[in-house]
Structures are given as C-alpha cells and as structure tokens.
PDB file of C-alpha atoms in Angstrom:
ATOM      1  CA  MET E  26       0.000   0.000   0.000  1.00  0.00           C
ATOM      2  CA  SER E  27       1.464   3.292  -1.001  1.00  0.00           C
ATOM      3  CA  THR E  28       1.200   6.385   1.125  1.00  0.00           C
ATOM      4  CA  LEU E  29      -1.376   7.731  -1.293  1.00  0.00           C
ATOM      5  CA  ASP E  30      -3.866   5.005  -0.421  1.00  0.00           C
ATOM      6  CA  ARG E  31      -3.752   5.761   3.268  1.00  0.00           C
ATOM      7  CA  PRO E  32      -6.872   7.525   4.544  1.00  0.00           C
ATOM      8  CA  GLN E  33      -6.212  11.153   5.224  1.00  0.00           C
ATOM      9  CA  PRO E  34      -6.207  11.910   8.953  1.00  0.00           C
ATOM     10  CA  LYS E  35      -9.261  13.873   9.946  1.00  0.00           C
ATOM     11  CA  PRO E  36      -8.469  17.515  10.607  1.00  0.00           C
ATOM     12  CA  ARG E  37      -8.361  17.882  14.352  1.00  0.00           C
ATOM     13  CA  PRO E  38     -10.459  20.605  15.897  1.00  0.00           C
ATOM     14  CA  VAL E  39      -8.303  23.424  17.161  1.00  0.00           C
ATOM     15  CA  TYR E  40     -10.795  24.813  19.589  1.00  0.00           C
ATOM     16  CA  LEU E  41      -9.432  27.216  22.102  1.00  0.00           C
ATOM     17  CA  ASN E  42     -12.418  29.477  22.542  1.00  0.00           C
ATOM     18  CA  LEU E  43     -12.091  29.992  26.284  1.00  0.00           C
ATOM     19  CA  VAL E  44     -15.683  31.152  26.587  1.00  0.00           C
ATOM     20  CA  ALA E  45     -17.038  28.064  24.859  1.00  0.00           C
ATOM     21  CA  ILE E  46     -14.814  25.414  26.427  1.00  0.00           C
ATOM     22  CA  ARG E  47     -16.575  23.560  29.204  1.00  0.00           C
ATOM     23  CA  LEU E  48     -13.913  22.457  31.649  1.00  0.00           C
ATOM     24  CA  PRO E  49     -14.565  19.339  33.686  1.00  0.00           C
ATOM     25  CA  LEU E  50     -14.571  19.873  37.458  1.00  0.00           C
ATOM     26  CA  PRO E  51     -10.938  18.781  37.997  1.00  0.00           C
ATOM     27  CA  GLY E  52      -9.965  21.248  35.266  1.00  0.00           C
ATOM     28  CA  ILE E  53     -11.769  24.046  37.081  1.00  0.00           C
ATOM     29  CA  VAL E  54      -9.938  23.164  40.309  1.00  0.00           C
ATOM     30  CA  SER E  55      -6.683  23.163  38.356  1.00  0.00           C
ATOM     31  CA  ILE E  56      -7.107  26.602  36.798  1.00  0.00           C
ATOM     32  CA  LEU E  57      -8.339  28.020  40.115  1.00  0.00           C
ATOM     33  CA  HIS E  58      -5.189  26.583  41.711  1.00  0.00           C
ATOM     34  CA  ARG E  59      -3.163  28.635  39.267  1.00  0.00           C
ATOM     35  CA  VAL E  60      -5.288  31.781  39.600  1.00  0.00           C
ATOM     36  CA  SER E  61      -5.244  31.617  43.413  1.00  0.00           C
ATOM     37  CA  GLY E  62      -1.487  31.020  43.396  1.00  0.00           C
ATOM     38  CA  ALA E  63      -0.922  34.069  41.199  1.00  0.00           C
ATOM     39  CA  ALA E  64      -3.145  36.196  43.461  1.00  0.00           C
ATOM     40  CA  LEU E  65      -1.267  35.022  46.549  1.00  0.00           C
ATOM     41  CA  PHE E  66       2.054  35.898  44.912  1.00  0.00           C
ATOM     42  CA  LEU E  67       0.937  39.324  43.708  1.00  0.00           C
ATOM     43  CA  PHE E  68      -1.157  40.518  46.644  1.00  0.00           C
ATOM     44  CA  ALA E  69      -0.956  38.270  49.704  1.00  0.00           C
ATOM     45  CA  ILE E  70       2.830  38.103  50.127  1.00  0.00           C
ATOM     46  CA  PRO E  71       3.455  41.874  50.242  1.00  0.00           C
ATOM     47  CA  LEU E  72       0.235  42.570  52.153  1.00  0.00           C
ATOM     48  CA  VAL E  73       0.904  39.955  54.847  1.00  0.00           C
ATOM     49  CA  LEU E  74       4.544  41.007  55.261  1.00  0.00           C
ATOM     50  CA  TRP E  75       3.431  44.625  55.637  1.00  0.00           C
ATOM     51  CA  ALA E  76       0.686  43.643  58.089  1.00  0.00           C
ATOM     52  CA  VAL E  77       2.981  41.467  60.229  1.00  0.00           C
ATOM     53  CA  GLN E  78       5.565  44.238  60.340  1.00  0.00           C
ATOM     54  CA  ALA E  79       2.979  46.830  61.399  1.00  0.00           C
ATOM     55  CA  SER E  80       1.349  44.475  63.897  1.00  0.00           C
ATOM     56  CA  LEU E  81       4.645  43.844  65.698  1.00  0.00           C
ATOM     57  CA  ALA E  82       5.920  47.424  65.729  1.00  0.00           C
ATOM     58  CA  SER E  83       3.894  48.782  68.661  1.00  0.00           C
ATOM     59  CA  PRO E  84       0.507  48.397  70.403  1.00  0.00           C
ATOM     60  CA  GLU E  85      -0.577  51.576  68.604  1.00  0.00           C
ATOM     61  CA  SER E  86       0.311  50.270  65.146  1.00  0.00           C
ATOM     62  CA  PHE E  87      -1.355  46.946  66.044  1.00  0.00           C
ATOM     63  CA  ALA E  88      -4.549  48.859  66.879  1.00  0.00           C
ATOM     64  CA  ALA E  89      -4.209  51.013  63.759  1.00  0.00           C
ATOM     65  CA  LEU E  90      -3.909  47.872  61.652  1.00  0.00           C
ATOM     66  CA  GLN E  91      -7.055  46.433  63.270  1.00  0.00           C
ATOM     67  CA  ALA E  92      -8.846  49.682  62.483  1.00  0.00           C
ATOM     68  CA  ALA E  93      -7.612  49.601  58.863  1.00  0.00           C
ATOM     69  CA  PHE E  94      -8.878  46.042  58.425  1.00  0.00           C
ATOM     70  CA  ALA E  95     -12.269  47.064  59.804  1.00  0.00           C
ATOM     71  CA  HIS E  96     -12.934  48.911  56.537  1.00  0.00           C
ATOM     72  CA  PRO E  97     -15.419  47.002  54.341  1.00  0.00           C
ATOM     73  CA  LEU E  98     -13.103  47.106  51.305  1.00  0.00           C
ATOM     74  CA  ALA E  99     -10.209  45.748  53.386  1.00  0.00           C
ATOM     75  CA  LYS E 100     -12.507  42.998  54.642  1.00  0.00           C
ATOM     76  CA  LEU E 101     -13.538  42.107  51.082  1.00  0.00           C
ATOM     77  CA  LEU E 102      -9.904  41.968  49.987  1.00  0.00           C
ATOM     78  CA  THR E 103      -9.029  39.838  53.022  1.00  0.00           C
ATOM     79  CA  ILE E 104     -11.895  37.433  52.343  1.00  0.00           C
ATOM     80  CA  GLY E 105     -10.773  37.134  48.715  1.00  0.00           C
ATOM     81  CA  LEU E 106      -7.211  36.327  49.714  1.00  0.00           C
ATOM     82  CA  VAL E 107      -8.410  33.947  52.443  1.00  0.00           C
ATOM     83  CA  TRP E 108     -10.352  32.089  49.767  1.00  0.00           C
ATOM     84  CA  ALA E 109      -7.228  32.034  47.548  1.00  0.00           C
ATOM     85  CA  TYR E 110      -5.166  30.572  50.403  1.00  0.00           C
ATOM     86  CA  LEU E 111      -7.800  27.997  51.328  1.00  0.00           C
ATOM     87  CA  HIS E 112      -8.429  26.911  47.753  1.00  0.00           C
ATOM     88  CA  HIS E 113      -4.706  26.652  47.063  1.00  0.00           C
ATOM     89  CA  PHE E 114      -4.268  24.723  50.335  1.00  0.00           C
ATOM     90  CA  CYS E 115      -7.111  22.236  49.717  1.00  0.00           C
ATOM     91  CA  ALA E 116      -6.310  21.724  46.019  1.00  0.00           C
ATOM     92  CA  GLY E 117      -2.646  21.256  46.955  1.00  0.00           C
ATOM     93  CA  ILE E 118      -3.495  18.507  49.426  1.00  0.00           C
ATOM     94  CA  ARG E 119      -5.595  16.864  46.702  1.00  0.00           C
ATOM     95  CA  TYR E 120      -2.597  16.945  44.331  1.00  0.00           C
ATOM     96  CA  LEU E 121      -0.333  15.441  47.000  1.00  0.00           C
ATOM     97  CA  LEU E 122      -2.845  12.620  47.469  1.00  0.00           C
ATOM     98  CA  LEU E 123      -3.163  12.100  43.687  1.00  0.00           C
ATOM     99  CA  ASP E 124       0.656  11.852  43.558  1.00  0.00           C
ATOM    100  CA  LEU E 125       0.395   9.031  46.096  1.00  0.00           C
ATOM    101  CA  HIS E 126      -2.251   7.422  43.840  1.00  0.00           C
ATOM    102  CA  VAL E 127      -4.982   8.086  46.362  1.00  0.00           C
ATOM    103  CA  GLY E 128      -8.273   8.620  44.520  1.00  0.00           C
ATOM    104  CA  ASP E 129      -6.804   8.985  41.051  1.00  0.00           C
ATOM    105  CA  ASP E 130      -9.586   7.088  39.287  1.00  0.00           C
ATOM    106  CA  LEU E 131     -12.067   9.184  37.335  1.00  0.00           C
ATOM    107  CA  ALA E 132     -15.011   9.084  39.740  1.00  0.00           C
ATOM    108  CA  PRO E 133     -13.073   9.728  42.983  1.00  0.00           C
ATOM    109  CA  ALA E 134     -11.022  12.451  41.261  1.00  0.00           C
ATOM    110  CA  ARG E 135     -14.255  14.208  40.286  1.00  0.00           C
ATOM    111  CA  ARG E 136     -15.636  13.824  43.797  1.00  0.00           C
ATOM    112  CA  SER E 137     -12.459  15.175  45.399  1.00  0.00           C
ATOM    113  CA  SER E 138     -12.393  18.200  43.094  1.00  0.00           C
ATOM    114  CA  MET E 139     -15.990  18.905  44.132  1.00  0.00           C
ATOM    115  CA  ALA E 140     -14.872  18.551  47.746  1.00  0.00           C
ATOM    116  CA  VAL E 141     -11.980  21.001  47.234  1.00  0.00           C
ATOM    117  CA  ILE E 142     -14.340  23.650  45.861  1.00  0.00           C
ATOM    118  CA  ALA E 143     -16.950  23.046  48.558  1.00  0.00           C
ATOM    119  CA  VAL E 144     -14.579  22.868  51.553  1.00  0.00           C
ATOM    120  CA  SER E 145     -12.582  25.953  50.589  1.00  0.00           C
ATOM    121  CA  LEU E 146     -15.778  27.947  49.979  1.00  0.00           C
ATOM    122  CA  ALA E 147     -17.328  26.735  53.255  1.00  0.00           C
ATOM    123  CA  LEU E 148     -14.205  27.628  55.261  1.00  0.00           C
ATOM    124  CA  THR E 149     -14.053  31.022  53.523  1.00  0.00           C
ATOM    125  CA  LEU E 150     -17.689  31.587  54.513  1.00  0.00           C
ATOM    126  CA  ILE E 151     -16.903  30.763  58.157  1.00  0.00           C
ATOM    127  CA  VAL E 152     -13.926  33.147  58.167  1.00  0.00           C
ATOM    128  CA  GLY E 153     -15.980  35.787  56.349  1.00  0.00           C
ATOM    129  CA  VAL E 154     -18.844  35.608  58.838  1.00  0.00           C
ATOM    130  CA  ARG E 155     -16.418  35.850  61.775  1.00  0.00           C
ATOM    131  CA  LEU E 156     -14.639  38.764  60.112  1.00  0.00           C
ATOM    132  CA  TRP E 157     -17.832  40.674  59.453  1.00  0.00           C
TER     133      TRP E 157
ATOM    134  CA  MET T 132      38.679   1.546  31.511  1.00  0.00           C
ATOM    135  CA  THR T 133      34.931   1.942  31.901  1.00  0.00           C
ATOM    136  CA  ARG T 134      33.285   5.218  32.599  1.00  0.00           C
ATOM    137  CA  PRO T 135      29.714   5.764  33.792  1.00  0.00           C
ATOM    138  CA  LEU T 136      27.361   6.520  30.945  1.00  0.00           C
ATOM    139  CA  ARG T 137      26.667  10.176  30.595  1.00  0.00           C
ATOM    140  CA  GLN T 138      23.138  11.468  30.244  1.00  0.00           C
ATOM    141  CA  ALA T 139      23.155  12.855  26.747  1.00  0.00           C
ATOM    142  CA  VAL T 140      20.085  15.067  26.886  1.00  0.00           C
ATOM    143  CA  GLY T 141      18.064  17.223  29.214  1.00  0.00           C
ATOM    144  CA  ALA T 142      18.941  19.323  32.203  1.00  0.00           C
ATOM    145  CA  HIS T 143      17.052  16.953  34.542  1.00  0.00           C
ATOM    146  CA  TYR T 144      15.896  19.749  36.784  1.00  0.00           C
ATOM    147  CA  GLY T 145      12.226  19.078  36.120  1.00  0.00           C
ATOM    148  CA  TRP T 146      11.891  16.347  38.729  1.00  0.00           C
ATOM    149  CA  LYS T 147      13.760  18.438  41.302  1.00  0.00           C
ATOM    150  CA  ASP T 148      11.287  21.292  40.822  1.00  0.00           C
ATOM    151  CA  TRP T 149       8.426  18.821  41.021  1.00  0.00           C
ATOM    152  CA  LEU T 150       9.768  17.470  44.307  1.00  0.00           C
ATOM    153  CA  ALA T 151      10.650  20.925  45.695  1.00  0.00           C
ATOM    154  CA  GLN T 152       7.105  22.108  44.973  1.00  0.00           C
ATOM    155  CA  ARG T 153       5.727  19.273  47.106  1.00  0.00           C
ATOM    156  CA  VAL T 154       8.240  19.443  49.955  1.00  0.00           C
ATOM    157  CA  THR T 155       7.816  23.225  50.307  1.00  0.00           C
ATOM    158  CA  ALA T 156       4.027  22.743  50.220  1.00  0.00           C
ATOM    159  CA  VAL T 157       4.179  20.314  53.147  1.00  0.00           C
ATOM    160  CA  VAL T 158       6.442  22.703  55.118  1.00  0.00           C
ATOM    161  CA  MET T 159       3.993  25.585  54.576  1.00  0.00           C
ATOM    162  CA  ALA T 160       0.974  23.427  55.423  1.00  0.00           C
ATOM    163  CA  ALA T 161       2.639  22.361  58.701  1.00  0.00           C
ATOM    164  CA  TYR T 162       3.370  25.999  59.647  1.00  0.00           C
ATOM    165  CA  THR T 163      -0.209  26.994  58.772  1.00  0.00           C
ATOM    166  CA  VAL T 164      -1.692  24.250  60.941  1.00  0.00           C
ATOM    167  CA  LEU T 165       0.696  25.182  63.788  1.00  0.00           C
ATOM    168  CA  LEU T 166      -0.280  28.873  63.662  1.00  0.00           C
ATOM    169  CA  LEU T 167      -3.964  27.987  63.466  1.00  0.00           C
ATOM    170  CA  GLY T 168      -3.514  25.601  66.408  1.00  0.00           C
ATOM    171  CA  ILE T 169      -1.833  28.324  68.497  1.00  0.00           C
ATOM    172  CA  ALA T 170      -4.674  30.738  67.680  1.00  0.00           C
ATOM    173  CA  LEU T 171      -7.415  28.221  68.503  1.00  0.00           C
ATOM    174  CA  TRP T 172      -5.629  26.970  71.649  1.00  0.00           C
ATOM    175  CA  ASN T 173      -5.458  30.523  73.027  1.00  0.00           C
ATOM    176  CA  GLY T 174      -8.913  31.527  71.811  1.00  0.00           C
ATOM    177  CA  GLY T 175      -7.564  34.149  69.420  1.00  0.00           C
ATOM    178  CA  ILE T 176      -4.368  36.172  69.311  1.00  0.00           C
ATOM    179  CA  ASP T 177      -4.072  39.605  70.906  1.00  0.00           C
ATOM    180  CA  TYR T 178      -1.122  41.978  70.754  1.00  0.00           C
ATOM    181  CA  ALA T 179       0.579  40.605  73.895  1.00  0.00           C
ATOM    182  CA  LEU T 180       0.478  36.979  72.718  1.00  0.00           C
ATOM    183  CA  TRP T 181       1.525  38.006  69.172  1.00  0.00           C
ATOM    184  CA  LYS T 182       4.555  39.851  70.624  1.00  0.00           C
ATOM    185  CA  VAL T 183       5.533  36.905  72.865  1.00  0.00           C
ATOM    186  CA  LEU T 184       5.188  34.483  69.953  1.00  0.00           C
ATOM    187  CA  PHE T 185       7.469  36.496  67.687  1.00  0.00           C
ATOM    188  CA  ALA T 186       9.997  36.997  70.495  1.00  0.00           C
ATOM    189  CA  HIS T 187      10.615  33.217  70.526  1.00  0.00           C
ATOM    190  CA  GLY T 188      13.774  32.199  68.672  1.00  0.00           C
ATOM    191  CA  ALA T 189      12.124  28.945  67.587  1.00  0.00           C
ATOM    192  CA  TRP T 190       9.104  30.769  66.125  1.00  0.00           C
ATOM    193  CA  LYS T 191      11.379  33.212  64.295  1.00  0.00           C
ATOM    194  CA  LEU T 192      13.228  30.274  62.743  1.00  0.00           C
ATOM    195  CA  ALA T 193       9.986  28.464  61.875  1.00  0.00           C
ATOM    196  CA  THR T 194       8.685  31.636  60.220  1.00  0.00           C
ATOM    197  CA  PHE T 195      11.942  32.066  58.329  1.00  0.00           C
ATOM    198  CA  VAL T 196      11.833  28.462  57.082  1.00  0.00           C
ATOM    199  CA  PHE T 197       8.187  29.014  56.074  1.00  0.00           C
ATOM    200  CA  MET T 198       9.188  32.086  54.066  1.00  0.00           C
ATOM    201  CA  LEU T 199      12.053  30.264  52.355  1.00  0.00           C
ATOM    202  CA  ALA T 200       9.637  27.473  51.424  1.00  0.00           C
ATOM    203  CA  LEU T 201       7.089  30.039  50.223  1.00  0.00           C
ATOM    204  CA  VAL T 202       9.596  31.890  48.057  1.00  0.00           C
ATOM    205  CA  TRP T 203      10.927  28.698  46.513  1.00  0.00           C
ATOM    206  CA  HIS T 204       7.363  27.449  45.893  1.00  0.00           C
ATOM    207  CA  ALA T 205       6.275  30.788  44.419  1.00  0.00           C
ATOM    208  CA  TRP T 206       9.299  30.906  42.126  1.00  0.00           C
ATOM    209  CA  ILE T 207       8.466  27.541  40.559  1.00  0.00           C
ATOM    210  CA  GLY T 208       4.762  28.370  40.259  1.00  0.00           C
ATOM    211  CA  VAL T 209       5.147  31.860  38.833  1.00  0.00           C
ATOM    212  CA  ARG T 210       7.917  30.744  36.470  1.00  0.00           C
ATOM    213  CA  ASP T 211       5.551  28.055  35.161  1.00  0.00           C
ATOM    214  CA  ILE T 212       2.896  30.700  34.515  1.00  0.00           C
ATOM    215  CA  TRP T 213       5.369  32.861  32.546  1.00  0.00           C
ATOM    216  CA  MET T 214       6.546  29.766  30.633  1.00  0.00           C
ATOM    217  CA  ASP T 215       2.974  28.858  29.667  1.00  0.00           C
ATOM    218  CA  TYR T 216       1.654  32.248  28.596  1.00  0.00           C
ATOM    219  CA  VAL T 217       4.571  34.528  27.689  1.00  0.00           C
ATOM    220  CA  LYS T 218       6.137  33.441  24.428  1.00  0.00           C
ATOM    221  CA  PRO T 219       8.649  36.209  23.556  1.00  0.00           C
ATOM    222  CA  VAL T 220      11.903  35.141  25.190  1.00  0.00           C
ATOM    223  CA  GLY T 221      13.024  38.661  26.106  1.00  0.00           C
ATOM    224  CA  VAL T 222       9.789  39.541  27.893  1.00  0.00           C
ATOM    225  CA  ARG T 223       9.796  36.195  29.702  1.00  0.00           C
ATOM    226  CA  LEU T 224      13.387  36.703  30.848  1.00  0.00           C
ATOM    227  CA  LEU T 225      12.482  40.144  32.169  1.00  0.00           C
ATOM    228  CA  LEU T 226       9.486  38.741  34.074  1.00  0.00           C
ATOM    229  CA  ASP T 227      11.645  35.918  35.453  1.00  0.00           C
ATOM    230  CA  VAL T 228      14.239  38.398  36.692  1.00  0.00           C
ATOM    231  CA  LEU T 229      11.599  40.682  38.243  1.00  0.00           C
ATOM    232  CA  THR T 230      10.020  37.661  39.958  1.00  0.00           C
ATOM    233  CA  VAL T 231      13.344  36.556  41.438  1.00  0.00           C
ATOM    234  CA  LEU T 232      14.155  40.099  42.592  1.00  0.00           C
ATOM    235  CA  ALA T 233      10.740  40.471  44.245  1.00  0.00           C
ATOM    236  CA  LEU T 234      11.067  37.131  46.024  1.00  0.00           C
ATOM    237  CA  VAL T 235      14.618  37.833  47.217  1.00  0.00           C
ATOM    238  CA  ALA T 236      13.401  41.214  48.483  1.00  0.00           C
ATOM    239  CA  CYS T 237      10.667  39.394  50.426  1.00  0.00           C
ATOM    240  CA  ILE T 238      13.325  37.319  52.184  1.00  0.00           C
ATOM    241  CA  GLY T 239      15.215  40.500  53.083  1.00  0.00           C
ATOM    242  CA  TRP T 240      11.985  42.056  54.368  1.00  0.00           C
ATOM    243  CA  THR T 241      11.302  38.945  56.447  1.00  0.00           C
ATOM    244  CA  ILE T 242      14.758  39.150  58.047  1.00  0.00           C
ATOM    245  CA  GLN T 243      14.140  42.809  58.869  1.00  0.00           C
ATOM    246  CA  ILE T 244      10.831  41.925  60.530  1.00  0.00           C
ATOM    247  CA  LEU T 245      12.168  38.950  62.476  1.00  0.00           C
ATOM    248  CA  TRP T 246      15.598  40.185  63.529  1.00  0.00           C
ATOM    249  CA  GLY T 247      15.386  43.926  62.870  1.00  0.00           C
ATOM    250  CA  GLY T 248      15.592  44.789  66.550  1.00  0.00           C
ATOM    251  CA  LYS T 249      13.267  46.768  68.831  1.00  0.00           C
TER     252      LYS T 249
END
C-alpha cells in the first residue's frame, strides 16, 4: 500500500475558545489553583509582610492595623485572599494525594475536586462571617 | 577503563522542581496548621500573645523556614505561569528576573521583621 492510499487523517479541531470550552470539574480546580497562586504571589505576600511588620511594631500600630482592616473594602480583599489561600491549600493537598495514587480514578477524582471547591468555599464563609 | 554513561540530553531539573514544589508545600501546610492551632488553643491572638510568639527564637526560625519554602514554591509556580503564557523570550526573561528580585526582596523584608531589633 502506497502512502497515497492511506486515509487522510481527519483535521483535528483546534478549539481554544475559552468562553465556549466547558472544563470538567478537575480542570476548574486546576485553573483556580493557578489563579489563586498568582493572586497570593501578587497581593498576599506583600500585604501579609506589611501587616505582620505593622502588627509587631507597637501596640498603637497593632490597633491602627485592626482599624484599617475594619474597613469594608479591606474585609472584602481579606476574604478574597483567604479564599485564595484555602483553595490553594485544599487543592494542593488533593494533588499530593493524587501523587500518592490516592483517589486517582475518574469518579473519585471528580468527587475530590468537588470537595476542594466546597470545603474551601465553606471555610471562607466561616472566616468571612467571623470577620464581618 | 569503563566510565559511567553520561546522560546525553536534558537538564534533569524538572523532577527536582516537582519534588521541591511538594516538599515546600508540606512545610507551609505544617506551619499553617501550627499557627492555626496556636490561635485556637489561646482563643484568638491579641497583641501581647503576638509579641511573645514572635519573640521566641524557635518561632522566628519556623517563620523564616516558612518564608524560604514560600519563596521557593512561588518561584516555581510563577515561572511556570510565565513559561505557559509569555512566548517572547526577552519579555519572559524580564518577568523571570523581576520575579526573582521580588522574592529575594521578600526574604530581606522577612529578616528585617524577624531580627530587625526593637
């Protein structure tokens, strides 16, 4: 059989329309892991270092920091970063378990990605309610 | 005379980064659980307790190790993001350098906070 007789391979769909792609649940956890990691790098590291420095400087600066974080916008930002930390934390533990071949079949992997989303949101809600 | 076979290709740093990402993650998770445990044990943290905690040499060291783990972890993660989305080599190199500088600065800042006196 010559190469000419071979059936032409079907053109593969190059389909990277981000709005139209429907990610499976583990894919959503994965991209949120990346997004939360980037947010933690950009915002949480400098903010937390600044806050720890101010909180340790003097009782007055500790009180001033508490007052600053009482502002609704500061609370919103804090809740957002708390979610980023919690999601990154929970998804990270899931990846460590997957590395150890715990729950790496399709059904358990879907369940655990659901759990990561649910647990990190629930914990964020608890922190948010306490904060507010 | 026999010599050990040389690896002909690859820098072989991929698996080290993979491992470092996991080891640093476990270090940070342990510190997080410890801090949370201290807060829950004492029913919250006020200024006095916060001051006492950060006066401890052991806590300073634990915090420093946490920050080293964080910076190492963040370097691998952020570098991966630049590798995936930023194609022009020059721009990527610039972002890599800025990332490293920012992370090294964070370590300096941490040292100032922990051992800066007062």
